[in-house]
Amino acid sequence: ISATSCPMGKEPATSASTETESIERLVESPDLAGALESERFKTFLDHVPIAIAVSELRDPEVIVYANPEFERVSGLGVASLERQYWDILEGEAVDEPNGLSLVTAIVERSDRVGRFKMQGPDDPVIVDLHSNVIEDDAGIPTYRLVALVNAVAGELDSQSLEARVRE
């Protein structure tokens, strides 16, 4: 990923589909596993307006990075997240009748997993969950990248845009 392909500063909220495309481009980036070890890349992720957390796929798997947006959405600070397993996050699927837990979805599914309700810092938040395993150059799974996209904000932006177009 180059500095020109994603914004370095906060931009106005975008639609959920645009953010989903951004996540897909990020995950498909060559040498993402190597980049995740770089402080420069982590600084870059700190400015991405999508909630991103990364875990190392070791025994045990633990969160090694969360950007400020992930902290904001989850209501948990970096100190609470780092070196923890995904079960520190609580949430339940809103689009599956059997109530898939957020933790199960993160570790057992991939790509756009679904829509989840989780407790934010003040009120519940509805997010679209993306979870991907990142492999190193040798094809060995090294990291899990998790992204949470505020689903309601994306829908509100989309509805606002549609209303302006109709006017």
CSV table of C-alpha atoms in Angstrom, one decimal:
chain,number,residue,atom,x,y,z
A,1,ILE,CA,0.0,0.0,0.0
A,2,SER,CA,1.4,3.4,-0.9
A,3,ALA,CA,0.8,6.6,1.0
A,4,THR,CA,-1.2,7.9,-2.0
A,5,SER,CA,-3.7,5.0,-2.1
A,6,CYS,CA,-5.2,5.6,1.3
A,7,PRO,CA,-5.7,8.9,3.3
A,8,MET,CA,-3.3,9.8,6.0
A,9,GLY,CA,-5.7,12.1,7.8
A,10,LYS,CA,-9.3,11.8,8.8
A,11,GLU,CA,-11.7,12.3,6.0
A,12,PRO,CA,-15.5,12.6,6.1
A,13,ALA,CA,-17.2,9.3,6.7
A,14,THR,CA,-17.7,7.2,3.5
A,15,SER,CA,-20.2,4.6,2.7
A,16,ALA,CA,-19.8,1.1,4.0
A,17,SER,CA,-19.2,-0.3,0.5
A,18,THR,CA,-16.4,2.1,-0.1
A,19,GLU,CA,-14.8,1.2,3.2
A,20,THR,CA,-15.3,-2.5,2.3
A,21,GLU,CA,-13.4,-1.9,-0.9
A,22,SER,CA,-10.6,-0.2,1.0
A,23,ILE,CA,-10.3,-3.1,3.4
A,24,GLU,CA,-10.1,-5.6,0.4
A,25,ARG,CA,-7.4,-3.5,-1.2
A,26,LEU,CA,-5.4,-3.4,2.1
A,27,VAL,CA,-5.7,-7.2,2.6
A,28,GLU,CA,-4.6,-7.9,-1.0
A,29,SER,CA,-1.5,-5.8,-0.7
A,30,PRO,CA,1.7,-7.6,-1.5
A,31,ASP,CA,4.0,-8.2,1.5
A,32,LEU,CA,1.4,-7.2,4.0
A,33,ALA,CA,2.8,-9.6,6.6
A,34,GLY,CA,6.2,-7.8,6.4
A,35,ALA,CA,4.5,-4.4,6.5
A,36,LEU,CA,2.6,-5.2,9.6
A,37,GLU,CA,5.9,-5.5,11.5
A,38,SER,CA,7.0,-2.0,10.5
A,39,GLU,CA,6.4,0.9,12.9
A,40,ARG,CA,6.0,3.2,9.8
A,41,PHE,CA,3.1,1.1,8.6
A,42,LYS,CA,1.5,1.0,12.0
A,43,THR,CA,1.7,4.8,12.1
A,44,PHE,CA,0.0,4.8,8.7
A,45,LEU,CA,-2.8,2.5,10.1
A,46,ASP,CA,-3.2,4.9,13.0
A,47,HIS,CA,-4.6,7.5,10.5
A,48,VAL,CA,-6.9,5.1,8.6
A,49,PRO,CA,-10.6,5.9,9.4
A,50,ILE,CA,-11.5,2.2,9.7
A,51,ALA,CA,-11.2,0.3,13.0
A,52,ILE,CA,-8.2,-2.1,12.5
A,53,ALA,CA,-6.7,-4.6,14.9
A,54,VAL,CA,-4.0,-7.2,14.2
A,55,SER,CA,-3.1,-10.4,16.1
A,56,GLU,CA,0.0,-12.6,15.8
A,57,LEU,CA,-0.9,-16.2,14.9
A,58,ARG,CA,1.2,-17.8,17.6
A,59,ASP,CA,0.3,-20.0,20.5
A,60,PRO,CA,-1.5,-18.3,22.0
A,61,GLU,CA,-2.9,-15.9,19.4
A,62,VAL,CA,-2.8,-12.3,20.9
A,63,ILE,CA,-3.7,-8.9,19.7
A,64,VAL,CA,-0.5,-6.9,18.9
A,65,TYR,CA,-1.9,-3.7,17.4
A,66,ALA,CA,-5.1,-1.7,17.4
A,67,ASN,CA,-5.5,1.7,15.8
A,68,PRO,CA,-7.2,4.6,17.5
A,69,GLU,CA,-10.4,4.0,15.5
A,70,PHE,CA,-10.6,0.4,16.8
A,71,GLU,CA,-10.2,1.8,20.3
A,72,ARG,CA,-13.0,4.3,19.7
A,73,VAL,CA,-15.4,1.7,18.2
A,74,SER,CA,-14.7,-1.1,20.8
A,75,GLY,CA,-14.4,1.3,23.8
A,76,LEU,CA,-11.2,-0.5,24.9
A,77,GLY,CA,-7.8,1.2,25.0
A,78,VAL,CA,-4.6,-0.1,23.6
A,79,ALA,CA,-3.4,-1.2,27.1
A,80,SER,CA,-6.6,-3.3,27.4
A,81,LEU,CA,-6.3,-4.8,24.0
A,82,GLU,CA,-2.7,-5.6,23.5
A,83,ARG,CA,-1.5,-9.1,24.5
A,84,GLN,CA,-5.2,-10.2,24.8
A,85,TYR,CA,-7.1,-12.9,22.8
A,86,TRP,CA,-10.1,-11.8,20.7
A,87,ASP,CA,-12.5,-12.8,23.5
A,88,ILE,CA,-11.9,-9.4,25.1
A,89,LEU,CA,-14.4,-8.2,22.4
A,90,GLU,CA,-18.0,-9.0,23.0
A,91,GLY,CA,-20.6,-9.0,20.2
A,92,GLU,CA,-23.2,-11.0,18.5
A,93,ALA,CA,-24.3,-11.4,14.9
A,94,VAL,CA,-27.4,-9.5,13.9
A,95,ASP,CA,-27.8,-11.2,10.5
A,96,GLU,CA,-27.7,-14.8,11.7
A,97,PRO,CA,-30.5,-16.5,13.5
A,98,ASN,CA,-28.3,-18.7,15.7
A,99,GLY,CA,-26.4,-15.8,17.3
A,100,LEU,CA,-22.8,-16.3,16.1
A,101,SER,CA,-20.4,-14.7,18.6
A,102,LEU,CA,-18.0,-12.0,17.4
A,103,VAL,CA,-15.0,-14.1,18.7
A,104,THR,CA,-16.1,-17.2,16.8
A,105,ALA,CA,-16.6,-15.2,13.6
A,106,ILE,CA,-13.2,-13.5,13.9
A,107,VAL,CA,-11.2,-16.8,14.2
A,108,GLU,CA,-13.3,-19.2,12.2
A,109,ARG,CA,-14.5,-17.1,9.2
A,110,SER,CA,-12.8,-14.8,6.7
A,111,ASP,CA,-13.4,-11.8,4.4
A,112,ARG,CA,-16.6,-9.9,5.1
A,113,VAL,CA,-18.0,-12.0,7.9
A,114,GLY,CA,-21.2,-10.3,8.7
A,115,ARG,CA,-22.9,-7.6,10.8
A,116,PHE,CA,-22.4,-7.6,14.5
A,117,LYS,CA,-23.8,-5.7,17.5
A,118,MET,CA,-21.1,-4.9,20.1
A,119,GLN,CA,-21.0,-2.6,23.1
A,120,GLY,CA,-19.3,0.6,22.2
A,121,PRO,CA,-17.9,3.1,24.8
A,122,ASP,CA,-21.4,4.5,25.5
A,123,ASP,CA,-24.0,2.7,23.4
A,124,PRO,CA,-24.2,-0.5,21.3
A,125,VAL,CA,-22.6,-0.2,17.9
A,126,ILE,CA,-23.5,-2.1,14.7
A,127,VAL,CA,-20.4,-3.0,12.7
A,128,ASP,CA,-19.5,-5.0,9.6
A,129,LEU,CA,-16.8,-7.4,10.5
A,130,HIS,CA,-13.9,-8.3,8.2
A,131,SER,CA,-11.4,-10.9,9.2
A,132,ASN,CA,-8.4,-12.1,7.2
A,133,VAL,CA,-5.4,-14.3,7.8
A,134,ILE,CA,-2.2,-12.7,6.4
A,135,GLU,CA,0.5,-15.1,5.2
A,136,ASP,CA,4.2,-14.3,4.9
A,137,ASP,CA,6.2,-14.8,1.7
A,138,ALA,CA,6.6,-18.5,2.4
A,139,GLY,CA,2.8,-18.9,2.7
A,140,ILE,CA,2.8,-19.4,6.5
A,141,PRO,CA,-0.1,-17.8,8.3
A,142,THR,CA,1.5,-15.0,10.4
A,143,TYR,CA,-1.2,-12.4,11.3
A,144,ARG,CA,-4.9,-12.0,11.5
A,145,LEU,CA,-6.2,-8.6,10.4
A,146,VAL,CA,-9.6,-7.6,11.8
A,147,ALA,CA,-11.5,-4.5,10.5
A,148,LEU,CA,-14.7,-3.1,12.0
A,149,VAL,CA,-16.7,-0.8,9.8
A,150,ASN,CA,-19.5,1.3,11.5
A,151,ALA,CA,-22.5,-0.1,9.5
A,152,VAL,CA,-25.0,2.5,10.7
A,153,ALA,CA,-22.7,5.5,9.8
A,154,GLY,CA,-22.3,4.1,6.3
A,155,GLU,CA,-26.0,3.6,5.9
A,156,LEU,CA,-26.7,7.1,7.2
A,157,ASP,CA,-24.2,8.6,4.7
A,158,SER,CA,-25.7,6.6,1.9
A,159,GLN,CA,-29.2,7.7,2.9
A,160,SER,CA,-28.1,11.3,3.1
A,161,LEU,CA,-26.5,11.1,-0.3
A,162,GLU,CA,-29.6,9.5,-1.8
A,163,ALA,CA,-31.8,12.3,-0.3
A,164,ARG,CA,-29.6,15.0,-1.8
A,165,VAL,CA,-29.7,13.4,-5.2
A,166,ARG,CA,-33.5,13.3,-5.1
A,167,GLU,CA,-33.6,17.0,-4.2
